[in-house]
Coordinates of C-alpha atoms in Angstrom, one line a residue:
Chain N
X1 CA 104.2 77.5 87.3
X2 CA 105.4 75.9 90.5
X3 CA 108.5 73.7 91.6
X4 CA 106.4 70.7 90.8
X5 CA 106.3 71.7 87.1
X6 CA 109.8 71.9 87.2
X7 CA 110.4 68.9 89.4
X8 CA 108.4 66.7 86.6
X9 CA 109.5 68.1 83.7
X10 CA 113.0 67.5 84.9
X11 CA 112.5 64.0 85.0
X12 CA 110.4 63.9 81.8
X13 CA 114.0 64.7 80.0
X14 CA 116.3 63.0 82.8
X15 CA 114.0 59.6 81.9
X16 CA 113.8 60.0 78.4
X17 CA 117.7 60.5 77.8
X18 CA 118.4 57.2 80.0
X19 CA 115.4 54.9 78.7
X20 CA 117.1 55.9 75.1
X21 CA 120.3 55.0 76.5
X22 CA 119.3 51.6 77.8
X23 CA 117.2 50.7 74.7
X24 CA 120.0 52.1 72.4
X25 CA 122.4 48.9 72.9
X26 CA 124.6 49.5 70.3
X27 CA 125.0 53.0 71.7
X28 CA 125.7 51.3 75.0
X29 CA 128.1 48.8 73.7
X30 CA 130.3 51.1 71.6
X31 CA 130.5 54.0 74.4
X32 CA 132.1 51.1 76.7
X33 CA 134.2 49.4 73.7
X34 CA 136.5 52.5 73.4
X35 CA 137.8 52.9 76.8
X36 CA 137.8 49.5 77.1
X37 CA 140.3 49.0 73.9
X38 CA 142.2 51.7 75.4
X39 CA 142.8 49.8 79.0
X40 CA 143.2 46.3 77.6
X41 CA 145.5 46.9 74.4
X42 CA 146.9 50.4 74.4
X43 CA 148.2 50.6 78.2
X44 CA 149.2 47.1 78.1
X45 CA 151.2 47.6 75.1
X46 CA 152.3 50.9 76.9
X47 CA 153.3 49.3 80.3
X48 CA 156.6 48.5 79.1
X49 CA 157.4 51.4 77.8
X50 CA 156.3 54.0 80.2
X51 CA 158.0 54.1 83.6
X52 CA 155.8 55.7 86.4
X53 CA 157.3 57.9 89.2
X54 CA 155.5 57.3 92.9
X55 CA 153.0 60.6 92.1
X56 CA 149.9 61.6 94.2
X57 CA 147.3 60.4 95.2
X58 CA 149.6 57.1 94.3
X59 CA 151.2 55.9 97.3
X60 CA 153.2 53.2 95.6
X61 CA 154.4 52.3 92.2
X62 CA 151.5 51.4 90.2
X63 CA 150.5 49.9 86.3
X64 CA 150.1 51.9 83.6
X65 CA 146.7 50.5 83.5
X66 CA 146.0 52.2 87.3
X67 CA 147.3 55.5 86.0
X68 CA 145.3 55.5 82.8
X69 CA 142.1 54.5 84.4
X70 CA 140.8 57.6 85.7
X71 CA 141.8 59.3 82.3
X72 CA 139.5 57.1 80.4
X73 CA 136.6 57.9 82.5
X74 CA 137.1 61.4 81.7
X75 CA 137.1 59.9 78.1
X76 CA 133.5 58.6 78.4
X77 CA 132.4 61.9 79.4
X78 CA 134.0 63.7 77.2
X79 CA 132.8 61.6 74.4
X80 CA 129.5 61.4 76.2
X81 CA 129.1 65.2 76.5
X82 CA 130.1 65.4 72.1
X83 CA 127.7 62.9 71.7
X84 CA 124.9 65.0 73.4
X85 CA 126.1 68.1 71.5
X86 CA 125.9 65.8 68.2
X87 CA 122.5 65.0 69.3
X88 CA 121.3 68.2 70.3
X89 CA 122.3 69.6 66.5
X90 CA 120.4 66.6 65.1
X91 CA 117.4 67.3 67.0
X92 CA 117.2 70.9 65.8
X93 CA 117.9 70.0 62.4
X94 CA 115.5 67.3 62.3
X95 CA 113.2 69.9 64.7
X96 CA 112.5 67.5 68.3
X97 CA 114.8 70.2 69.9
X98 CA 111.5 72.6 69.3
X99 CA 109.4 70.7 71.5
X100 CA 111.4 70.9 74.3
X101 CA 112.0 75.0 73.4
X102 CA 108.3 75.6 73.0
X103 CA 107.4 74.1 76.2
X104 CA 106.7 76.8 79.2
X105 CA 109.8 76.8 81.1
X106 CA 112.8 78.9 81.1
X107 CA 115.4 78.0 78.8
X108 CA 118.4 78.1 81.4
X109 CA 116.4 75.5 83.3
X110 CA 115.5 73.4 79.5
X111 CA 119.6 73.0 78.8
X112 CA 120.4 72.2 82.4
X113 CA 117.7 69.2 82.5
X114 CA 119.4 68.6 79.1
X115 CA 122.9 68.6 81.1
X116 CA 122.0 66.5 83.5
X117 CA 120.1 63.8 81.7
X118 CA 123.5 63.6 79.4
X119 CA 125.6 63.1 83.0
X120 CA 123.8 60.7 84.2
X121 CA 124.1 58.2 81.0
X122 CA 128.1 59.5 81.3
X123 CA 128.0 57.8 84.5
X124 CA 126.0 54.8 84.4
X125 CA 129.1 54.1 81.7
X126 CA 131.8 55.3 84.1
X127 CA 130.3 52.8 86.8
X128 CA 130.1 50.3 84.3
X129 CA 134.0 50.8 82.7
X130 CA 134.8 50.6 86.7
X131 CA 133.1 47.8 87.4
X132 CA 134.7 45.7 84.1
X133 CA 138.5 46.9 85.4
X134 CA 138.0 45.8 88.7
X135 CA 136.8 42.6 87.5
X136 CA 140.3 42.3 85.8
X137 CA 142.1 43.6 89.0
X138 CA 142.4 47.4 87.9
X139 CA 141.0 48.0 91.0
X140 CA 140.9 51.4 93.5
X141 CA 139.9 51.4 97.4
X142 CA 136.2 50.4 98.1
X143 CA 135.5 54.0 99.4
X144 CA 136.8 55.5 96.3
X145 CA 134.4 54.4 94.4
X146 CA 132.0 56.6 96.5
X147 CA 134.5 59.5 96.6
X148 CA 134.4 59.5 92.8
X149 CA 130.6 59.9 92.2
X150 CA 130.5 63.7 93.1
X151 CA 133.8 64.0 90.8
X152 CA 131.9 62.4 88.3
X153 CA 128.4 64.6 88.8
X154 CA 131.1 67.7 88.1
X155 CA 133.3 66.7 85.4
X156 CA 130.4 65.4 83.8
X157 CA 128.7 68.4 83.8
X158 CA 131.6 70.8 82.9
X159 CA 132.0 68.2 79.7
X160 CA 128.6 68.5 79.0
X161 CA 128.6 71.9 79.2
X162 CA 131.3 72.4 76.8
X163 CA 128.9 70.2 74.1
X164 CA 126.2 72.2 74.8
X165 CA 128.1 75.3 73.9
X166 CA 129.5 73.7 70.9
X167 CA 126.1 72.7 70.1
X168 CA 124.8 76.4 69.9
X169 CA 127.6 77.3 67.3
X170 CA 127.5 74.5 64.9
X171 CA 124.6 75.2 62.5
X172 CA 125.0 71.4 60.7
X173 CA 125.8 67.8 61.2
X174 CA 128.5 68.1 59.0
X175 CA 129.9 70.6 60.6
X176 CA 130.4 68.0 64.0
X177 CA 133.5 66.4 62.2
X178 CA 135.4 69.1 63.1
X179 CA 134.5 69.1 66.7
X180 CA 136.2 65.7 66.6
X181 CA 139.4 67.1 65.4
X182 CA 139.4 70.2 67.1
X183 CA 138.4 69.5 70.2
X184 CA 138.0 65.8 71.5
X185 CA 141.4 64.8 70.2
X186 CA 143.4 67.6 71.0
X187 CA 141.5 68.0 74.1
X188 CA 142.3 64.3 75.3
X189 CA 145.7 63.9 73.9
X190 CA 146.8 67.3 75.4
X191 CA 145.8 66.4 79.2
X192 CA 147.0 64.2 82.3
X193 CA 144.3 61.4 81.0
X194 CA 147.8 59.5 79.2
X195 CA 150.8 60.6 81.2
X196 CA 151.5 62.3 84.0
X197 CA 152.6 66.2 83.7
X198 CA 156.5 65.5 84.6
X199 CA 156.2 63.1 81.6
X200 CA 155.0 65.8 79.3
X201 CA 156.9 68.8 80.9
X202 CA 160.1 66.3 79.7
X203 CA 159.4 66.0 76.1
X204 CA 158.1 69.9 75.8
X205 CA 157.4 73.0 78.8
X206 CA 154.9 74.2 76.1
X207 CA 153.0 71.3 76.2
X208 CA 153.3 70.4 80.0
X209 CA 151.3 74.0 80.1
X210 CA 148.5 73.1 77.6
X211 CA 148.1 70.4 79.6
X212 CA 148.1 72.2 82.7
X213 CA 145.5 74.5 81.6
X214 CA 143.1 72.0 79.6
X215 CA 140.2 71.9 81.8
X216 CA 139.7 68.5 80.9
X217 CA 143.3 67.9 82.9
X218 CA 141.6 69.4 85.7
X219 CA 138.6 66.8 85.4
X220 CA 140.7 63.8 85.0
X221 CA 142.8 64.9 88.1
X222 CA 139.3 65.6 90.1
X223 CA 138.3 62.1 89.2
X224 CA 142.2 60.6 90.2
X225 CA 142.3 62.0 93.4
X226 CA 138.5 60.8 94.4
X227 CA 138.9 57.7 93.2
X228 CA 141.5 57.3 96.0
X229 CA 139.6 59.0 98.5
X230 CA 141.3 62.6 98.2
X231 CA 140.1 65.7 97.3
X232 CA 141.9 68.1 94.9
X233 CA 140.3 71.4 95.5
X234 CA 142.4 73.1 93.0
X235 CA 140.9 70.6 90.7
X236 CA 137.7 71.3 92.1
X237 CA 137.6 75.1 91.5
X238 CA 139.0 75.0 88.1
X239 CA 136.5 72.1 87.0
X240 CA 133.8 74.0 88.9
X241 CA 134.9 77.7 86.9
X242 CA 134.6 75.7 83.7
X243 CA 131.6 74.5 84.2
X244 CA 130.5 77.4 85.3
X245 CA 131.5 79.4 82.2
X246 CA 130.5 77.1 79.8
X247 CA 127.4 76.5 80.6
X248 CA 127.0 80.6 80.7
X249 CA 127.9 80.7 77.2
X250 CA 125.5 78.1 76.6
X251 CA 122.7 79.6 77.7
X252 CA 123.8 83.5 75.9
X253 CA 124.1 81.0 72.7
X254 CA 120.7 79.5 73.1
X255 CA 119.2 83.0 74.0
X256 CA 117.0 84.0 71.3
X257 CA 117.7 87.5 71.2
X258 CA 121.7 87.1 72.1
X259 CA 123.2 83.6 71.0
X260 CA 123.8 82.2 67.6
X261 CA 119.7 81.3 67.1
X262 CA 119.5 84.7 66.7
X263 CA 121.4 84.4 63.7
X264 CA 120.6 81.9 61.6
X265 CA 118.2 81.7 59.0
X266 CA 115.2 80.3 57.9
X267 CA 113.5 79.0 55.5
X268 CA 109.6 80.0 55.0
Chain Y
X1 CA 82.4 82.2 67.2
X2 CA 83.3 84.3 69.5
X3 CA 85.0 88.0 69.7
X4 CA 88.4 87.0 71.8
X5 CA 91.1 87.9 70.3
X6 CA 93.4 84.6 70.9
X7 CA 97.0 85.5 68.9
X8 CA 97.5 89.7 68.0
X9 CA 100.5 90.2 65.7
X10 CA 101.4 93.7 66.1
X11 CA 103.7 95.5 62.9
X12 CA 105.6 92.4 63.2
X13 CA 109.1 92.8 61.1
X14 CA 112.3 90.5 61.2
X15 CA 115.2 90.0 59.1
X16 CA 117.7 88.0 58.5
X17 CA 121.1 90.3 57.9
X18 CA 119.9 92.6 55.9
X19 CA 117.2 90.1 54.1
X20 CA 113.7 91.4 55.4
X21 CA 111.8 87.9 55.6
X22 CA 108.5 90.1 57.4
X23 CA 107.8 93.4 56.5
X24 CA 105.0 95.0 59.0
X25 CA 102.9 91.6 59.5
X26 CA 99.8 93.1 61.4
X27 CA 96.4 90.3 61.6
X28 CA 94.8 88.8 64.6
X29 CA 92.9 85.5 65.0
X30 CA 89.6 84.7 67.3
X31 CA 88.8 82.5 69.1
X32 CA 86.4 79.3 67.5
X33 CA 88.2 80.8 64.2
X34 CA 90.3 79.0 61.8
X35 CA 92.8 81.1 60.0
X36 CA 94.6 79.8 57.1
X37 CA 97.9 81.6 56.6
X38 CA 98.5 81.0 52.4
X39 CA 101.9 82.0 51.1
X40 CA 104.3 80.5 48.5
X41 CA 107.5 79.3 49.3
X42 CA 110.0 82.3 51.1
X43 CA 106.6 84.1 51.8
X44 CA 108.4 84.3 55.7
X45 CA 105.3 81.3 57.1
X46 CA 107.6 79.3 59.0
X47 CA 109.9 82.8 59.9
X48 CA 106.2 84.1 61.3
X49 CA 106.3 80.8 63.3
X50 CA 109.4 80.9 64.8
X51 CA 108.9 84.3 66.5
X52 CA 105.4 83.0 67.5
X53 CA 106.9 79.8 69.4
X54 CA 110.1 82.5 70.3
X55 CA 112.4 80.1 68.8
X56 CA 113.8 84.0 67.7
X57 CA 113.3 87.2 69.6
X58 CA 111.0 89.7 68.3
X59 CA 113.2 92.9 67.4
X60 CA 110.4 95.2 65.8
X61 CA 106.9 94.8 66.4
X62 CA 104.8 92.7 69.2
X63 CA 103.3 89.4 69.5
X64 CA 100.0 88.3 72.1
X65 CA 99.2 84.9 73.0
X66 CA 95.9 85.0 75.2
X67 CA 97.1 88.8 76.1
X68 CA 100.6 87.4 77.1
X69 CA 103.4 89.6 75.1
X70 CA 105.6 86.2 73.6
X71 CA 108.7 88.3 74.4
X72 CA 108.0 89.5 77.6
X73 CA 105.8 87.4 79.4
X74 CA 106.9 83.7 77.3
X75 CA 106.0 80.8 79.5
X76 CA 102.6 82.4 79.9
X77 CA 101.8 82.9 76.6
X78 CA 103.7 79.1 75.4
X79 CA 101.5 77.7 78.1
X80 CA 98.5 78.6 75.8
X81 CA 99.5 77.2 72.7
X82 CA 99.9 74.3 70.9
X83 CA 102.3 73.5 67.8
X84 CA 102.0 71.1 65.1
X85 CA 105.6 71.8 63.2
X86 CA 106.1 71.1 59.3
X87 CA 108.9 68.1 59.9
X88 CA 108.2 65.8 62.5
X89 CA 109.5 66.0 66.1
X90 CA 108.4 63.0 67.1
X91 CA 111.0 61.1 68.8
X92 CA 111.2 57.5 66.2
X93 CA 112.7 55.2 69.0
X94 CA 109.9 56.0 71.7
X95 CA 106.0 54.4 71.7
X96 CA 103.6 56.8 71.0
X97 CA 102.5 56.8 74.8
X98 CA 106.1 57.7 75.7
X99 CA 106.4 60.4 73.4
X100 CA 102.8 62.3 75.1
X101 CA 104.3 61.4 78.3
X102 CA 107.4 63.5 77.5
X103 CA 105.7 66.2 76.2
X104 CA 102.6 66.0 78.9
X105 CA 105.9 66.2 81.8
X106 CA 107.3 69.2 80.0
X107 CA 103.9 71.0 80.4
X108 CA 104.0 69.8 84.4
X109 CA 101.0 67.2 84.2
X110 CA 101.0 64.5 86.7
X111 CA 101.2 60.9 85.2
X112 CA 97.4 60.3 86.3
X113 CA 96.4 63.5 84.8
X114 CA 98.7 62.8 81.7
X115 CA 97.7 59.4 80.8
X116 CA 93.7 60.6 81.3
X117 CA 94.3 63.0 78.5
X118 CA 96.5 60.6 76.4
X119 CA 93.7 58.4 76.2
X120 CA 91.2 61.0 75.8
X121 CA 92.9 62.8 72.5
X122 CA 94.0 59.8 71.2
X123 CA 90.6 58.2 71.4
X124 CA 89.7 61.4 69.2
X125 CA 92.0 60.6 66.5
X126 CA 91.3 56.7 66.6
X127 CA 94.8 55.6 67.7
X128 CA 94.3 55.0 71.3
X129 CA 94.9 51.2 70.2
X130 CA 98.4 52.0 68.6
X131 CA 99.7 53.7 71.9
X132 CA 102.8 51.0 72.6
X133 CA 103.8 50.6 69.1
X134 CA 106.8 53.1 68.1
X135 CA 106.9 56.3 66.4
X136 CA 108.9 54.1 63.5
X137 CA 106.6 51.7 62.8
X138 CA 103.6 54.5 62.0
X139 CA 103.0 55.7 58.6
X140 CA 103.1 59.7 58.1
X141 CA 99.1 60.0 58.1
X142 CA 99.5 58.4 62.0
X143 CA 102.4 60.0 62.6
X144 CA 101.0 63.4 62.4
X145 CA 97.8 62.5 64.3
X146 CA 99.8 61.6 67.1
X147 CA 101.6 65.1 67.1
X148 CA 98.0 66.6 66.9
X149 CA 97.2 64.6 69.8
X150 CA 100.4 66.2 71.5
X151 CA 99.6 69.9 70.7
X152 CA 96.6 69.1 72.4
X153 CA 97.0 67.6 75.6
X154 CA 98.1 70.8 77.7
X155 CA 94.8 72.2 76.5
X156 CA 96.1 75.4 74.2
X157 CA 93.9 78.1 73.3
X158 CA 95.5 78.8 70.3
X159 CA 96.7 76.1 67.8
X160 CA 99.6 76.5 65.1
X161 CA 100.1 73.9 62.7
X162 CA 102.9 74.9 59.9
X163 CA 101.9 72.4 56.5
X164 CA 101.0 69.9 58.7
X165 CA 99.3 67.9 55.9
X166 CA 102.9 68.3 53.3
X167 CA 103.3 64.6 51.8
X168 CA 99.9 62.9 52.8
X169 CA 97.6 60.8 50.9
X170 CA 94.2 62.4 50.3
X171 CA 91.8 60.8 52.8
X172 CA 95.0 61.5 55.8
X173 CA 95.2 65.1 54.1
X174 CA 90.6 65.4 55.0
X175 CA 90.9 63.6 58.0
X176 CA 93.4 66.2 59.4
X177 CA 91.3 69.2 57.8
X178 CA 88.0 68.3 59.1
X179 CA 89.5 67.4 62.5
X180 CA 91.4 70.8 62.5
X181 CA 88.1 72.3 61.5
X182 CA 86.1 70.6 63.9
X183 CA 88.6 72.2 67.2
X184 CA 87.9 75.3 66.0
X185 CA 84.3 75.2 65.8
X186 CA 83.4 73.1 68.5
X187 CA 86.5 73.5 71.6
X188 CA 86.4 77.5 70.5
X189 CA 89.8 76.8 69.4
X190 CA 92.0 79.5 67.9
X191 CA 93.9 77.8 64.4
X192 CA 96.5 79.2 62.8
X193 CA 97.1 77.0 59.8
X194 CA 100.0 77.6 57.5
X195 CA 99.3 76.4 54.2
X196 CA 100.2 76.7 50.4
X197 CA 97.1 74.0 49.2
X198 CA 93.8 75.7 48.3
X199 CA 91.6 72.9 49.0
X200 CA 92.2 73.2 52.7
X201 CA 90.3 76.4 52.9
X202 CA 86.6 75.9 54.0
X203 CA 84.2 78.5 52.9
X204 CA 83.7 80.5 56.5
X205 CA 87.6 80.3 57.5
X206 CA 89.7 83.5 57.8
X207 CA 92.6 84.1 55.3
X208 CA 95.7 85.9 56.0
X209 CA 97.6 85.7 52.3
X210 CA 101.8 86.5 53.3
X211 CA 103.8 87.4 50.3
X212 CA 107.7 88.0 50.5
X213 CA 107.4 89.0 53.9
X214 CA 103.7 91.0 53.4
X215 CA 100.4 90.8 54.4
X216 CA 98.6 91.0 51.0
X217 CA 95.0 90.4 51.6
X218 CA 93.4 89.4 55.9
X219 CA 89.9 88.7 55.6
X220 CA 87.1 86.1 55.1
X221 CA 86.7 84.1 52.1
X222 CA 84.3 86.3 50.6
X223 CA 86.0 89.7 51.2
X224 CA 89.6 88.3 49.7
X225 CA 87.2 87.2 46.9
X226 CA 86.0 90.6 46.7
X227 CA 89.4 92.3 47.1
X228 CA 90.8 90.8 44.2
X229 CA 87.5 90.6 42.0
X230 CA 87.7 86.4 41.6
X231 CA 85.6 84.0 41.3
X232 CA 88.1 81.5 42.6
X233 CA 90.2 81.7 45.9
X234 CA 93.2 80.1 43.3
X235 CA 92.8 82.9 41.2
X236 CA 93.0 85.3 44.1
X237 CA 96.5 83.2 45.5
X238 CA 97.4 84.3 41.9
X239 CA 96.8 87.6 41.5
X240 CA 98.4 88.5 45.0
X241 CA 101.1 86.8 44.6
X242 CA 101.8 88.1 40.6
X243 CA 101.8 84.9 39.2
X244 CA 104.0 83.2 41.4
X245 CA 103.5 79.3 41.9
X246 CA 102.0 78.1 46.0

């Protein structure tokens, strides 16, 4: 057992995850249609009704469309990282997850590969989304668009994370519809990805907190500020925590002796 | 056939809740010995399995892969041992090349390394020519000779296939036997083969018969024969397992 193993089985499950990916072109094609519905026809439609305040890291009055942008990266990986989790449940109820658990390496190291594999499709699409906006003149500084890659890595991650954990609880596909409800929607609805916190802290102080706190808030605000060449470290740490947390859980949940496999049956 | 003793389980028990699914499993397999582990449906085969592979933790009792306690020492002991499971876990979008590949990069191979064995198993099997076409395009008699090929390209000492032969015509059900058969006599292989259809069983394999969680009869052919006083192996399935259906 040596770093090589590690090193090549890594990119065994990095490269498998992205050739899917790229061979997958409906899954390529939808992943992009959503954000992309949501910059072209829901913040246009919004522009007119939403007035923006001058807020940082904006130095001037900007478009809805420039505000929302950032959120609806975080959307990609958040759909991204529930798309992995719907796939990890699939592949242990159809049984490929066992390959990958039967193989000789710790199990910690099996779910990060995992983790990582997932980010990096989340941000081939994030480049992608950014690359279609810009052509369209939703555009950010050049250098942001460096800044935001180590954003990205994180909040892609922490996102991923949180699908992994999910993953280790649900015991059946069916189950994954309520992930949708409980979690993605209130998860992006309740955040800064649509409005600003002064926006929500108007309508409701309840709900300018739930915001606050969502991690996914934190992520999106990570991703705002690097996108303009800042760096939010309270962002940071609380993205970073999250991540770092989840992914915890994760592994007690996948841990044969601790985590929900523990618990459930079999048949046999 | 030699004396090694490849896979020791050891007062194995495990339950689900409070549902025991293996009640004091003791039995261990040789190397260059096929073992065929008969049980009916809900005998606890695939729960056996699972703690072999430590897809769950052993609570009570011990398992040994090549002298490698599963829940102590597991990457050692995985490292030794090769799985054929009862659903497929092939991946249905990937070539068959691609799906070795993965699986030969999970076990650390180099490409150069991986690809020599690729060929050289799937010469074995006679699908070296089908390497580029996808997993979906195979029928299930392929399809499961590719997943031999698979359990076999890390080299294992000790090979578990669960029903790996559920749902195949009759000459892809002997081909798969004989093959099976032929790794343990020849490569010294260990077999576990998990099984509820008679006519897999060749005359000098070992039997292991598991019923509701039980070991009923461990021995040769011959001796469960003689255990149970029948001229038939069916008869003997019968009789241990009071009547009820494989």
């Amino acid at each position: 057992m040596n770093i090589l193993h590690y090193w090549r089985a890594m990119w065994g499950i990095v490269g498998r995850e992205l050739w899917r990916f790229v061979t997958q072109r409906e899954r390529f094609i939808s992943a992009l249609v959503r954000p992309l519905i949501w910059l072209f026809v829901f913040a246009a439609g919004f522009r007119a009704a939403l007035g923006l305040a001058i807020t940082p890291p904006y130095e001037t009055y900007i478009l809805y469309e420039v505000y929302i942008t950032p959120g609806l990266l975080g959307m990609i990986q958040l759909f991204n990282g529930m798309q992995s989790s719907l796939s990890m449940v699939y592949d242990r109820e159809m049984g490929s997850m066992r390959i990958l658990l039967v193989s000789p390496l710790p199990r910690w190291f099996l779910l990060l590969s995992k983790l990582l594999a997932g980010t990096g499709v989340s941000i081939v699409q994030a480049y992608v989304f950014l690359g279609i906006a810009r052509a369209y003149e939703i555009e950010a500084p050049w250098q942001g668009y460096l800044w935001v890659l180590p954003a990205l890595v994180l909040s892609g991650l922490m996102l991923g994370a949180l699908g992994l954990l999910l993953s280790s609880f649900i015991k059946q596909l069916e189950n994954f519809a309520g992930v949708m409800n409980f979690v993605i929607f209130p998860m992006f609805f309740m955040s800064t990805a649509l409005y600003p916190l002064w926006k929500l802290q108007e309508s409701s102080e309840l709900l300018k907190n739930l915001a606050q706190y969502n991690p996914f808030s934190q992520a999106v605000e990570l991703i705002r500020f690097a996108l303009y060449g800042q760096f939010n470290q309270a962002a940071f740490i609380y993205t970073l925590s999250a991540f770092t947390i989840f992914m915890a859980a994760a592994i007690v949940g996948y841990n044969p002796s601790k985590g929900m496999m523990a618990r459930k049956g079999g048949a046999g | 056939m030699s004396e090694k003793i490849a896979l020791s389980i050891d007062d194995l028990s495990f339950s689900y809740g409070g549902k025991k699914a293996l009640d004091n499993v003791t039995f261990n397999i040789r190397s260059g010995e096929c073992t065929i582990l008969l049980g009916p449906n809900g005998a606890g085969k695939s729960t056996l399995f699972a703690l072999i592979t430590h897809l769950y933790d052993t609570h009570q009792g011990r398992i040994e892969l090549c002298g490698y306690d599963v829940k102590k020492q597991t990457r050692n002991a995985l490292a030794k041992l090769g799985v054929v499971f009862q659903q497929t876990t092939l991946d249905m979008d990937l070539s068959v090349v691609q799906n070795l590949r993965y699986h030969a990069a999970l076990h650390g191979m180099s490409g150069k390394l991986a690809m020599q064995r690729i060929q050289k198993e799937l010469e074995q099997l006679n699908m070296f020519d089908r390497r580029f076409e996808r997993v979906r395009q195979l029928n299930g008699g392929h399809r499961r000779r590719v997943e031999i090929a698979r359990a076999l390209l890390h080299k294992p000492e000790v090979l578990l296939l669960d029903e790996p032969t559920v749902g195949l015509d009759v000459p892809s059900r002997q081909s798969i036997v004989d093959y099976v058969h032929h790794l343990a006599a020849n490569e010294n292989m260990a077999v576990l083969w998990a099984s509820h259809l008679i006519d897999e069983i060749y005359p000098n394999d070992h039997l292991v018969v598991l019923h509701k969680g039980q070991v009923k009869a461990n021995g040769t052919v011959d001796e469960v024969l003689q255990l149970t006083n029948s001229p038939l192996i069916k008869d003997a399935f019968y009789q241990l397992t009071q009547g009820e259906q494989a």
